[in-house]
mmCIF file of C-alpha atoms in Angstrom:
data_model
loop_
_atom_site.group_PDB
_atom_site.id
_atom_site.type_symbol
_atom_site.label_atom_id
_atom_site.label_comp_id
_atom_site.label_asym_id
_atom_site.label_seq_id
_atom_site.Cartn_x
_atom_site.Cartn_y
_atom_site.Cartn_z
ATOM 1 C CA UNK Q 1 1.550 6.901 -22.913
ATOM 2 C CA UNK Q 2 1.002 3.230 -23.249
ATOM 3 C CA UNK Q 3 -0.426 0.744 -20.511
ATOM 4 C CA UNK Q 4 2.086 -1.750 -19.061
ATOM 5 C CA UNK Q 5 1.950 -4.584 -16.735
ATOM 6 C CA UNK Q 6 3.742 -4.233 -13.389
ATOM 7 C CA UNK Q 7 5.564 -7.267 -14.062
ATOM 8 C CA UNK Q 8 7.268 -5.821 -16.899
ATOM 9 C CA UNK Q 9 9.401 -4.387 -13.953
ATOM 10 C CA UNK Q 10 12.784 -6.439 -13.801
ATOM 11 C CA UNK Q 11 14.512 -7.442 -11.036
ATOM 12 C CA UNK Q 12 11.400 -6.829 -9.134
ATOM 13 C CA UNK Q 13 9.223 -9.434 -7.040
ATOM 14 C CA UNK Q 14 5.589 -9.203 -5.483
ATOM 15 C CA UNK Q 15 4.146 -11.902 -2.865
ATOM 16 C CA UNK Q 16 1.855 -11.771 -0.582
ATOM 17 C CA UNK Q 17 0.407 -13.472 2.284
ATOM 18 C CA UNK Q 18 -3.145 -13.460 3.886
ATOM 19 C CA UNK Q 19 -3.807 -14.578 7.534
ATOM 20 C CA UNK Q 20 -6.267 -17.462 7.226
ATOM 21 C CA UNK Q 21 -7.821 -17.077 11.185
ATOM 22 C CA UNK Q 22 -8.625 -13.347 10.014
ATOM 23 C CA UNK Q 23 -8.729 -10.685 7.814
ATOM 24 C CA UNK Q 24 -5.251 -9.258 7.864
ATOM 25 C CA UNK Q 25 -1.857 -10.065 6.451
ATOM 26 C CA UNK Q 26 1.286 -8.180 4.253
ATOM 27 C CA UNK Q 27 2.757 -7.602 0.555
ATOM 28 C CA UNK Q 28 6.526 -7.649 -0.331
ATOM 29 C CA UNK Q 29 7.921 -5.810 -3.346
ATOM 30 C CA UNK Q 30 11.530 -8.000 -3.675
ATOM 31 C CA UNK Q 31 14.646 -6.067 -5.067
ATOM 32 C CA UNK Q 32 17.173 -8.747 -4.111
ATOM 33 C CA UNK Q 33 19.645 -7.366 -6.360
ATOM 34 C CA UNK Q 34 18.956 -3.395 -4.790
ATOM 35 C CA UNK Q 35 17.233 -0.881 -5.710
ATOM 36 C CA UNK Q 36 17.351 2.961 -4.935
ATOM 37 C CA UNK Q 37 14.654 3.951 -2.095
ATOM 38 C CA UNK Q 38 13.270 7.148 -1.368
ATOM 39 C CA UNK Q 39 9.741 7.665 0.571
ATOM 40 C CA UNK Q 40 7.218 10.506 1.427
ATOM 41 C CA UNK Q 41 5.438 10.413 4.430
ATOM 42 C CA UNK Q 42 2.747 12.732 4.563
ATOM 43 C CA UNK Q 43 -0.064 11.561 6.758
ATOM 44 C CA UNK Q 44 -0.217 12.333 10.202
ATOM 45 C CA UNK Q 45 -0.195 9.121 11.701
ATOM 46 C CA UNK Q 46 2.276 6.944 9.982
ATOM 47 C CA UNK Q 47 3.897 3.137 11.233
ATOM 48 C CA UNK Q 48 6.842 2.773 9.362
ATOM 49 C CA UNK Q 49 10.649 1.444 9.697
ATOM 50 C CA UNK Q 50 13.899 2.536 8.337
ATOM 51 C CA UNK Q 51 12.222 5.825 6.446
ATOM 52 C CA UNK Q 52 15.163 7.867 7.714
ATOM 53 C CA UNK Q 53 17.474 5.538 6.069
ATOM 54 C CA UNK Q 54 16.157 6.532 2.978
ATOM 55 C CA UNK Q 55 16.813 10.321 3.115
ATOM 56 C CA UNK Q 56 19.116 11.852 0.235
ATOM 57 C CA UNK Q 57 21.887 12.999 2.923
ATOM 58 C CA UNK Q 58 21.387 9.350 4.694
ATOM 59 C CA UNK Q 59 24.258 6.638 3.405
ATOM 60 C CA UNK Q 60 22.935 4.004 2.678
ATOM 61 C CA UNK Q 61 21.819 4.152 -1.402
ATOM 62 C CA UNK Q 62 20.150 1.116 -1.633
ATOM 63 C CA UNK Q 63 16.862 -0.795 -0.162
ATOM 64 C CA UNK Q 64 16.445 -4.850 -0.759
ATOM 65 C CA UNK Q 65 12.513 -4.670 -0.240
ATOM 66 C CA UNK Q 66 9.556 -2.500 0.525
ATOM 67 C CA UNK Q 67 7.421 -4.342 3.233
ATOM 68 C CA UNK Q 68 3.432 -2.886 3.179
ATOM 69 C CA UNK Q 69 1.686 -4.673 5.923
ATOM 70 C CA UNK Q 70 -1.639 -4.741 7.885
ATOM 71 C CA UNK Q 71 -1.857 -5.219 11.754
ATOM 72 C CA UNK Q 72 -1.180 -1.651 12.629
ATOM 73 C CA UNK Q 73 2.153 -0.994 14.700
ATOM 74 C CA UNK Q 74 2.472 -5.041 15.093
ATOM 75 C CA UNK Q 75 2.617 -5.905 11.465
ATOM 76 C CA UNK Q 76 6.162 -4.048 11.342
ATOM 77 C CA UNK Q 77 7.463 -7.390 12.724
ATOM 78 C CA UNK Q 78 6.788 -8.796 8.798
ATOM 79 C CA UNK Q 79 9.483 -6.598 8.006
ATOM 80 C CA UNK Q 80 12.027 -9.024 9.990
ATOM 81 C CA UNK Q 81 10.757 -12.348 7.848
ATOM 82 C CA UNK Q 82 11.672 -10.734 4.850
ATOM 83 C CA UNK Q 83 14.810 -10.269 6.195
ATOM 84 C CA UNK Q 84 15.583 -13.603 7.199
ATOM 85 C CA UNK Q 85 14.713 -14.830 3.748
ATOM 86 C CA UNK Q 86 16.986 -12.264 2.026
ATOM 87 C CA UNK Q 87 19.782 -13.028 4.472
ATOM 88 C CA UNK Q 88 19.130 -16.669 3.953
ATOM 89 C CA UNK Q 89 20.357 -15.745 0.156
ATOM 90 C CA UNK Q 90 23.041 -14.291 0.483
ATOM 91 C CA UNK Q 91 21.111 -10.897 -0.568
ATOM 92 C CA UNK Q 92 21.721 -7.785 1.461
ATOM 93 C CA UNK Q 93 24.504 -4.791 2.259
ATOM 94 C CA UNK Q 94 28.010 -5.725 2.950
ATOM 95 C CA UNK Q 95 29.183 -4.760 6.405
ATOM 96 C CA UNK Q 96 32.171 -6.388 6.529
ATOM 97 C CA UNK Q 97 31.598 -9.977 6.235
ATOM 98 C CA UNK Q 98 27.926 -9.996 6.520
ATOM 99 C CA UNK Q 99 25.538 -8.865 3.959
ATOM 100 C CA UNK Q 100 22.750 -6.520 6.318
ATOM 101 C CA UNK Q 101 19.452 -6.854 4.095
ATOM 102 C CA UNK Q 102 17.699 -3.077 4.287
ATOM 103 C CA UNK Q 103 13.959 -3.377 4.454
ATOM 104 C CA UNK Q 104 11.855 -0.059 5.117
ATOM 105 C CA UNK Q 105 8.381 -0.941 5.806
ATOM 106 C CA UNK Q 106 5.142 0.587 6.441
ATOM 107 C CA UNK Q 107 1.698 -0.662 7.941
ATOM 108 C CA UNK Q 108 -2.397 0.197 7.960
ATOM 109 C CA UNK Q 109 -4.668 -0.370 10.265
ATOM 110 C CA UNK Q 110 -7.175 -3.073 9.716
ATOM 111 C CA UNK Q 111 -8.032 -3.669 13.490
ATOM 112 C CA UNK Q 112 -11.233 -2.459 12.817
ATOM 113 C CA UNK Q 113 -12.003 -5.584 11.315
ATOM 114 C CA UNK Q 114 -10.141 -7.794 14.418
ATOM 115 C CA UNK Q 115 -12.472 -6.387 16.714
ATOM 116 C CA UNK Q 116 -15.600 -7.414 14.630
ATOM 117 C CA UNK Q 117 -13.871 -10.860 14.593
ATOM 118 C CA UNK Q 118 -13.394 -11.006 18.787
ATOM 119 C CA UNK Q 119 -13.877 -7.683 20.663
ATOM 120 C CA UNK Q 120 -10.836 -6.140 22.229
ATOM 121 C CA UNK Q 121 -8.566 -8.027 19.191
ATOM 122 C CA UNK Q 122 -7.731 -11.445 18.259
ATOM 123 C CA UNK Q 123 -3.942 -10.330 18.373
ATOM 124 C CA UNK Q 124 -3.393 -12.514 15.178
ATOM 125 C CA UNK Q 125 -1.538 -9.608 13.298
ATOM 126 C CA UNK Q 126 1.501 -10.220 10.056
ATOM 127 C CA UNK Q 127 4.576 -11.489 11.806
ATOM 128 C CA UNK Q 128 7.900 -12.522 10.638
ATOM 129 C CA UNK Q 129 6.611 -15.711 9.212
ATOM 130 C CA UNK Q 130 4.227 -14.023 7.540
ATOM 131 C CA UNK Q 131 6.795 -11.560 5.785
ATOM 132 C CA UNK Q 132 8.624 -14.743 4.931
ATOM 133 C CA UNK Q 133 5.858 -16.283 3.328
ATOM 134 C CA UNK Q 134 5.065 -13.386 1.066
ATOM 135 C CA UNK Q 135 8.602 -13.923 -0.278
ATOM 136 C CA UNK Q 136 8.228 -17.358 -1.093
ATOM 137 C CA UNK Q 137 4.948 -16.257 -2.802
ATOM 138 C CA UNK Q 138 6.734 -13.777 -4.892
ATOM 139 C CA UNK Q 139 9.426 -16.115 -5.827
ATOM 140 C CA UNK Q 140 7.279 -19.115 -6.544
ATOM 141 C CA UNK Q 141 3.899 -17.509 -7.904
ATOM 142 C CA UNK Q 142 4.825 -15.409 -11.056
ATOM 143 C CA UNK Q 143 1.270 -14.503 -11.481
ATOM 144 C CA UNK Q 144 1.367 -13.017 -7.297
ATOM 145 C CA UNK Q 145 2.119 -9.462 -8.400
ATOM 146 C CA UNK Q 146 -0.982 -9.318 -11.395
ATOM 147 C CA UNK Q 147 -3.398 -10.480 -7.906
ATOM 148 C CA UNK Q 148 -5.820 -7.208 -6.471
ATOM 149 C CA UNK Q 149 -8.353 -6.236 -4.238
ATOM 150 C CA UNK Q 150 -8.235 -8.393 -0.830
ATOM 151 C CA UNK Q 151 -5.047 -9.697 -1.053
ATOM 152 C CA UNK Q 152 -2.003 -8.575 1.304
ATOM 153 C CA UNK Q 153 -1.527 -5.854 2.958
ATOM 154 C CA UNK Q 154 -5.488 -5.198 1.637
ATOM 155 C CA UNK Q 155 -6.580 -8.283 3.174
ATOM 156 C CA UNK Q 156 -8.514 -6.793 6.010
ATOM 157 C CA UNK Q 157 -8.471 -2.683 4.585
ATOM 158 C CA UNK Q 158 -11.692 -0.709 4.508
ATOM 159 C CA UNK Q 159 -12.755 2.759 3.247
ATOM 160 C CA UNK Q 160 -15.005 5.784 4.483
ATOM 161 C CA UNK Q 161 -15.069 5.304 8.039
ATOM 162 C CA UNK Q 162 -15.873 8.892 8.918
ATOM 163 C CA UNK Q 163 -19.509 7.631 10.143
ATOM 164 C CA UNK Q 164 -18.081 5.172 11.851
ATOM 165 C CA UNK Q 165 -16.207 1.530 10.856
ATOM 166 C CA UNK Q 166 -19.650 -0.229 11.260
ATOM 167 C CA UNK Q 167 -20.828 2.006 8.214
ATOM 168 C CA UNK Q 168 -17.223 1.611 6.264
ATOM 169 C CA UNK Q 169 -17.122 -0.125 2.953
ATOM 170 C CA UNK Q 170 -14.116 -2.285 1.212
ATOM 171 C CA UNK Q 171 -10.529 -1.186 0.509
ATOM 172 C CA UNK Q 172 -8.107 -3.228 -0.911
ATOM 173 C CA UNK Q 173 -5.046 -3.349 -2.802
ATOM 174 C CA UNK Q 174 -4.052 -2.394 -6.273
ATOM 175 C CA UNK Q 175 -1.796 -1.704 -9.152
ATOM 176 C CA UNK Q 176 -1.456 -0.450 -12.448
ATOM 177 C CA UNK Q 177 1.367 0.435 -14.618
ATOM 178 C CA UNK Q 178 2.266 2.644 -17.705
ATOM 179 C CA UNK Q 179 4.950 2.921 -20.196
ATOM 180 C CA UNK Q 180 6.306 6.043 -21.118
ATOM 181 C CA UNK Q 181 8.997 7.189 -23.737
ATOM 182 C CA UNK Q 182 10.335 3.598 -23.181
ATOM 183 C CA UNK Q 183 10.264 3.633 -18.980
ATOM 184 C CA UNK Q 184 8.089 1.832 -16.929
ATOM 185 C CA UNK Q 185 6.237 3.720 -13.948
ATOM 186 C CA UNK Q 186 3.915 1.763 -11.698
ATOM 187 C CA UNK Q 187 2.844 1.816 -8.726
ATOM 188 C CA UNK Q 188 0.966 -0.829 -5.394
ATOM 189 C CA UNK Q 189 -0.931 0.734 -3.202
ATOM 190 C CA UNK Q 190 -2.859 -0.797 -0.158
ATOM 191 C CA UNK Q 191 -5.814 1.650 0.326
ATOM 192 C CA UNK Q 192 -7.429 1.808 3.584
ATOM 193 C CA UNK Q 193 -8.261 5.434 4.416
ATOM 194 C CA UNK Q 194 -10.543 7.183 6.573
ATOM 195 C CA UNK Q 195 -12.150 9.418 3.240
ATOM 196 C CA UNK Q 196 -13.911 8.281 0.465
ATOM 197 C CA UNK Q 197 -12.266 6.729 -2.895
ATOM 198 C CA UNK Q 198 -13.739 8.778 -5.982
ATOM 199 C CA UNK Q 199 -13.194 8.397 -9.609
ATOM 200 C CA UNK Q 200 -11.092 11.496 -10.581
ATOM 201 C CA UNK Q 201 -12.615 11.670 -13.692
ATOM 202 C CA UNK Q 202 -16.400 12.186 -12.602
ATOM 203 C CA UNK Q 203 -15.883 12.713 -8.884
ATOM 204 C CA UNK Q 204 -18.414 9.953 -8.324
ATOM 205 C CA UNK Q 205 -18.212 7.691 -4.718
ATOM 206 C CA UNK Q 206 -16.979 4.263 -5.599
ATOM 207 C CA UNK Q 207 -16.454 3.390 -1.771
ATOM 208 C CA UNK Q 208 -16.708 5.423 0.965
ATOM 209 C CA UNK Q 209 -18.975 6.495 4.329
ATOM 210 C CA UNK Q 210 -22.155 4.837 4.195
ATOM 211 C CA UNK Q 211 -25.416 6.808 6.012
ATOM 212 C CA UNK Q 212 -26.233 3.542 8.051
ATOM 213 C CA UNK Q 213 -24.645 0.188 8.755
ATOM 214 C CA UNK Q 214 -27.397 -1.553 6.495
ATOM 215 C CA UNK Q 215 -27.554 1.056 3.642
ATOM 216 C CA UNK Q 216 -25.702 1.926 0.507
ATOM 217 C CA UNK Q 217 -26.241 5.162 0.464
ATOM 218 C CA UNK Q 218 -23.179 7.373 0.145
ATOM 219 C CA UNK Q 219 -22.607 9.608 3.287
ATOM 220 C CA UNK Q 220 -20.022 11.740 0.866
ATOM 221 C CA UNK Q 221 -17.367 12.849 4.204
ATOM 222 C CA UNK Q 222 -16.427 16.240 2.776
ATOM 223 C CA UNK Q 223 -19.828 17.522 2.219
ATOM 224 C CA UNK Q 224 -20.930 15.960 5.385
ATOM 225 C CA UNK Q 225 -17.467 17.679 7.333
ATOM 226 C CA UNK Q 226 -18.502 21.054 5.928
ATOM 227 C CA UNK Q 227 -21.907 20.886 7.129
ATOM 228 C CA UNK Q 228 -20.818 20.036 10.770
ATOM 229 C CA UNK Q 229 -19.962 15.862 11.108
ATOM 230 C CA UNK Q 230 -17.217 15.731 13.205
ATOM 231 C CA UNK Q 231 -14.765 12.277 13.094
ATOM 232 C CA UNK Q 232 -13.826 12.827 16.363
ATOM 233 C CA UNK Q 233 -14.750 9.428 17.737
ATOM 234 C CA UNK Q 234 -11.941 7.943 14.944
ATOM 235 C CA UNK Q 235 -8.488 7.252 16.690
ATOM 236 C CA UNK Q 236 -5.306 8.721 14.980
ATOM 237 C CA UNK Q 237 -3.317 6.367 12.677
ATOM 238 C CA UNK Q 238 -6.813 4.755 12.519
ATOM 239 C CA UNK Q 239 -6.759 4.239 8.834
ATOM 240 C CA UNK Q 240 -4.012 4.850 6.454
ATOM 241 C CA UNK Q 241 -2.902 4.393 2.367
ATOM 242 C CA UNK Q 242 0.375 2.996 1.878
ATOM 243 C CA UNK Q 243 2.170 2.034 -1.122
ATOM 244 C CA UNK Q 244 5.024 1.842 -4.070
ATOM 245 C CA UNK Q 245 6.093 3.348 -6.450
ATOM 246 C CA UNK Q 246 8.306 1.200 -8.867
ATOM 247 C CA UNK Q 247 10.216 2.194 -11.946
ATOM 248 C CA UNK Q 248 13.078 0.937 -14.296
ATOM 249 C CA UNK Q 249 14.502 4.608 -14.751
ATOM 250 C CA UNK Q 250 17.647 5.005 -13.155
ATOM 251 C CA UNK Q 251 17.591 7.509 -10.663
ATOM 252 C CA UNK Q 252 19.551 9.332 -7.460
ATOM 253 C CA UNK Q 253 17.552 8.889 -4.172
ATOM 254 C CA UNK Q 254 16.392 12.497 -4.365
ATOM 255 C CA UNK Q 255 14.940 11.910 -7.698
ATOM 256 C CA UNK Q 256 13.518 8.966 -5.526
ATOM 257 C CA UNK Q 257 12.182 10.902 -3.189
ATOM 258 C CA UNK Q 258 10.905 13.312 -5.037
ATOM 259 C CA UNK Q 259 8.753 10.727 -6.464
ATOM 260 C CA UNK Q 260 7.270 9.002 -3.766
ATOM 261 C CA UNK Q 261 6.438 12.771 -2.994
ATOM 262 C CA UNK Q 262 4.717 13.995 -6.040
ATOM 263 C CA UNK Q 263 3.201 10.151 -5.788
ATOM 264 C CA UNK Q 264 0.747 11.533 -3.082
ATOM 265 C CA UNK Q 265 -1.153 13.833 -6.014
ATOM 266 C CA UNK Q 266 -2.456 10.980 -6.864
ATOM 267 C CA UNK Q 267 -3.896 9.797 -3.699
ATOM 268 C CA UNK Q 268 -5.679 13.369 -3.369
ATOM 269 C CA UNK Q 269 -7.106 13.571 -6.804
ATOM 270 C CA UNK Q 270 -9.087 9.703 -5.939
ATOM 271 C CA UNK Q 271 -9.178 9.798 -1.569
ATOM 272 C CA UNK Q 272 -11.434 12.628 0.016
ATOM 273 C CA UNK Q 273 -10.633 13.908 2.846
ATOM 274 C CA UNK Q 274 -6.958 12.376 2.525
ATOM 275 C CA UNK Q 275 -3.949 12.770 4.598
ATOM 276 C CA UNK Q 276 -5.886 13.443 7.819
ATOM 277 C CA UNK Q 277 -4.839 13.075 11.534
ATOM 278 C CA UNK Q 278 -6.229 9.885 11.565
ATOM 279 C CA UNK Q 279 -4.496 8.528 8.354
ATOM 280 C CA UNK Q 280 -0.632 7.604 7.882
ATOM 281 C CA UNK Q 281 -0.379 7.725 4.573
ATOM 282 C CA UNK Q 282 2.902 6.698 3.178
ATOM 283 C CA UNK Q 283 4.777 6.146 -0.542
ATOM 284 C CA UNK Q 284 7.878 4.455 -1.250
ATOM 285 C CA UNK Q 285 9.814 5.080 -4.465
ATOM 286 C CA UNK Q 286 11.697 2.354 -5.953
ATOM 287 C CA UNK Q 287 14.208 2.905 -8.688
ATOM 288 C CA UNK Q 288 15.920 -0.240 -10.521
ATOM 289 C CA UNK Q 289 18.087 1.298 -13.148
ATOM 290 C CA UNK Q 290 17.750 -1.320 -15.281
ATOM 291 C CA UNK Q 291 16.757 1.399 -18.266
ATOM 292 C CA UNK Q 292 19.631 3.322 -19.147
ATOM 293 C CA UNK Q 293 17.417 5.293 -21.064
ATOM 294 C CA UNK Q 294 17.682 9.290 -20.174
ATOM 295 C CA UNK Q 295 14.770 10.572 -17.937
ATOM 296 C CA UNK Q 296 12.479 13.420 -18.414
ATOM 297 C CA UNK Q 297 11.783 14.246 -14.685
ATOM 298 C CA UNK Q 298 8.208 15.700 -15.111
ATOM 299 C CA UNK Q 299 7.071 13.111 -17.288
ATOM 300 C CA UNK Q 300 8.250 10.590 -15.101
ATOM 301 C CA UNK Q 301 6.197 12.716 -12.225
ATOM 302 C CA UNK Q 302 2.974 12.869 -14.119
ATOM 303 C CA UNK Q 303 3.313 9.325 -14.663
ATOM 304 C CA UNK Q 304 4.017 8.549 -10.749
ATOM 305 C CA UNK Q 305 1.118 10.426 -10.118
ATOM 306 C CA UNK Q 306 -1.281 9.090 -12.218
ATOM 307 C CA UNK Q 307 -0.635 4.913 -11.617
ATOM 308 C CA UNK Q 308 -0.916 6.016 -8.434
ATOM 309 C CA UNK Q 309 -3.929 7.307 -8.894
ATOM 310 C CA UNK Q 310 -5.133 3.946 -10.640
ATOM 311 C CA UNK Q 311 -4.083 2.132 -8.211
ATOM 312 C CA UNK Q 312 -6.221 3.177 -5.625
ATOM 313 C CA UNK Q 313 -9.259 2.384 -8.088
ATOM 314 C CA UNK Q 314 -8.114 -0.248 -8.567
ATOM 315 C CA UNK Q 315 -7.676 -1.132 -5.025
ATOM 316 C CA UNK Q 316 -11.188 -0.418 -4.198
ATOM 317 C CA UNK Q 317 -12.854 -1.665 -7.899
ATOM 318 C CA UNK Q 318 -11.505 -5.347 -7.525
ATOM 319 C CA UNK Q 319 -12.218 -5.705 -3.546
ATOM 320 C CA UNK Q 320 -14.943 -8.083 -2.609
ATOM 321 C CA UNK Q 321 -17.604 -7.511 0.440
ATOM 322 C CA UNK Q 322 -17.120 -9.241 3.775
ATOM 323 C CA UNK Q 323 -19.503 -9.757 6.706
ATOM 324 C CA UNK Q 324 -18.578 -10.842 10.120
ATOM 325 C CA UNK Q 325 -21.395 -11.782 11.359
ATOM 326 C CA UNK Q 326 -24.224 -8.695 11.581
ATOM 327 C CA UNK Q 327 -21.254 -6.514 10.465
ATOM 328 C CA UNK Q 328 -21.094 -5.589 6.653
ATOM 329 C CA UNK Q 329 -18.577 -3.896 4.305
ATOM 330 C CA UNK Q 330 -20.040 -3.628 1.153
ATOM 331 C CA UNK Q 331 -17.725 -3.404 -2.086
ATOM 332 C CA UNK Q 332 -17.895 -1.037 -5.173
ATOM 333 C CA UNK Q 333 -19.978 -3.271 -7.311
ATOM 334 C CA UNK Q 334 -22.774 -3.879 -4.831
ATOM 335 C CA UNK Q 335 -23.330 -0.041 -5.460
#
């Protein structure tokens, strides 16, 4: 196992965009040229588009970008900019004689953090423009993909909100990448769940559920659910961890799949409680085939799992606090 960078990825291209009136805003990962798809939704509270397009019995083999957004249900509408700039060249599926670009997508929910900027919402979510602007970003800024922490679809994400958002601390999203036998694994993920964000290794809190808005003490949610502290003030879909996994193997889209599903071991080993009613939690797979090399499937799988894993620290390790006005999301370091 060797550490990579996620740009060693070819034929792949990561931009993002930030909402300058709030906290909020989207991340494109670019295939132009295709790539195979496959997804695993596990969460119980997911926003997502053309998922069922990716299914192994489903026609379509090939996706021309994976669109992770904040805004909730509204930032789908990112998805559509993206698609105007890949129609705009020339990049998509051939129906005929139009090329259809196919761009799943899936969102979080940072509208937490709206209402602490106006009560009841600012309605300032990703839109189309916004999804085209991440694409310029990715083809303009070669160092966009290497950025972490509040960027993107982390812009406005937060961790630990099972004592509330007021006593939340910082998401954010991150990467990390490994080499393997000669293939590439990495994965993006844009961590905003409802648990805690723990270091697999030692089990200690990096982020998560403070005890009071002004504190840094760690609440820890699954000892605290045990003994009796019930998150049923937290809306469904509240929250959410979505994210990509990217490789240069080449693979079928049930290898694909299969991916994106054993992906989510790695969001359990570093998010506690994860995959909850009020999260949507949601990995893509993307395959490029651009390594003809032959694949050892659970190598490949242990890999997938672990970046994925990284990435959340990642996320969480390289997010920076915010305050809106008495309101205040510590980060990891401030620990």
């Amino acid at each position: 196992m060797k550490q990579a960078c996620i740009t060693d990825l070819l034929g792949i291209s990561i931009g993002h965009y930030q909402d300058p009136r709030r906290p909020t805003g989207c991340t494109v990962v670019l295939c132009p040229a295709g790539a195979v798809g496959g997804v695993a939704v596990v969460g119980a509270a997911p926003g997502t588009r053309e998922t069922d397009l990716l299914n192994p019995t489903s026609t379509v083999n090939e996706v021309h970008a994976i669109v992770l957004s904040g805004g909730s249900a509204f930032g789908l509408d990112s998805a559509s900019g993206v698609m105007r700039w890949l129609h705009e060249h020339d990049f998509g599926l051939s129906v005929g004689p139009v090329r259809v670009p196919i761009v799943p997508a899936a969102v979080l929910f940072d509208l937490f953090v709206d209402d602490f900027v106006q009560p009841g919402g600012s309605g300032i979510y990703p839109d189309a423009d916004g999804g085209y602007a991440a694409c310029v970003d990715a083809m303009q800024n070669p160092t966009a993909a290497l950025r972490q922490g509040n960027v993107g679809a982390g812009t406005g994400a937060t961790v630990g909100k099972l004592n509330g958002p007021q006593c939340a601390m910082r998401g954010g999203l991150g990467w990390a990448a490994l080499n393997v036998n000669g293939i590439t694994v990495a994965a993006i993920i844009a961590c905003n769940a409802v648990g805690d964000v723990v270091d697999p290794q030692t089990g200690a809190i990096l982020a998560g559920a403070r005890t009071a808005p002004d504190s840094l003490s760690r609440l820890n949610a699954v000892t605290a659910e045990l003994d009796g502290l019930s998150a049923s003030g937290l809306q469904a879909g509240s929250n959410t961890t979505i994210g990509v996994i990217i490789t240069d193997a080449t693979l079928s889209k049930a290898q694909a799949q299969r991916l994106a599903q054993v992906g989510h071991d790695g969001l359990a080993r570093t998010i506690r409680p994860v995959h909850t009613a009020m999260d949507g939690d949601t990995l893509f797979t993307l395959a490029t085939g651009k390594n003809p090399a032959p694949i050892d499937a659970m190598q490949l799988a242990t890999a997938a799992a672990e970046v994925t894993a990284m990435a959340v620290i990642n996320a969480v390790t390289h997010a920076q606090s915010l305050r809106l006005g008495s309101t205040w999301w510590p980060d990891a370091g401030e620990a």
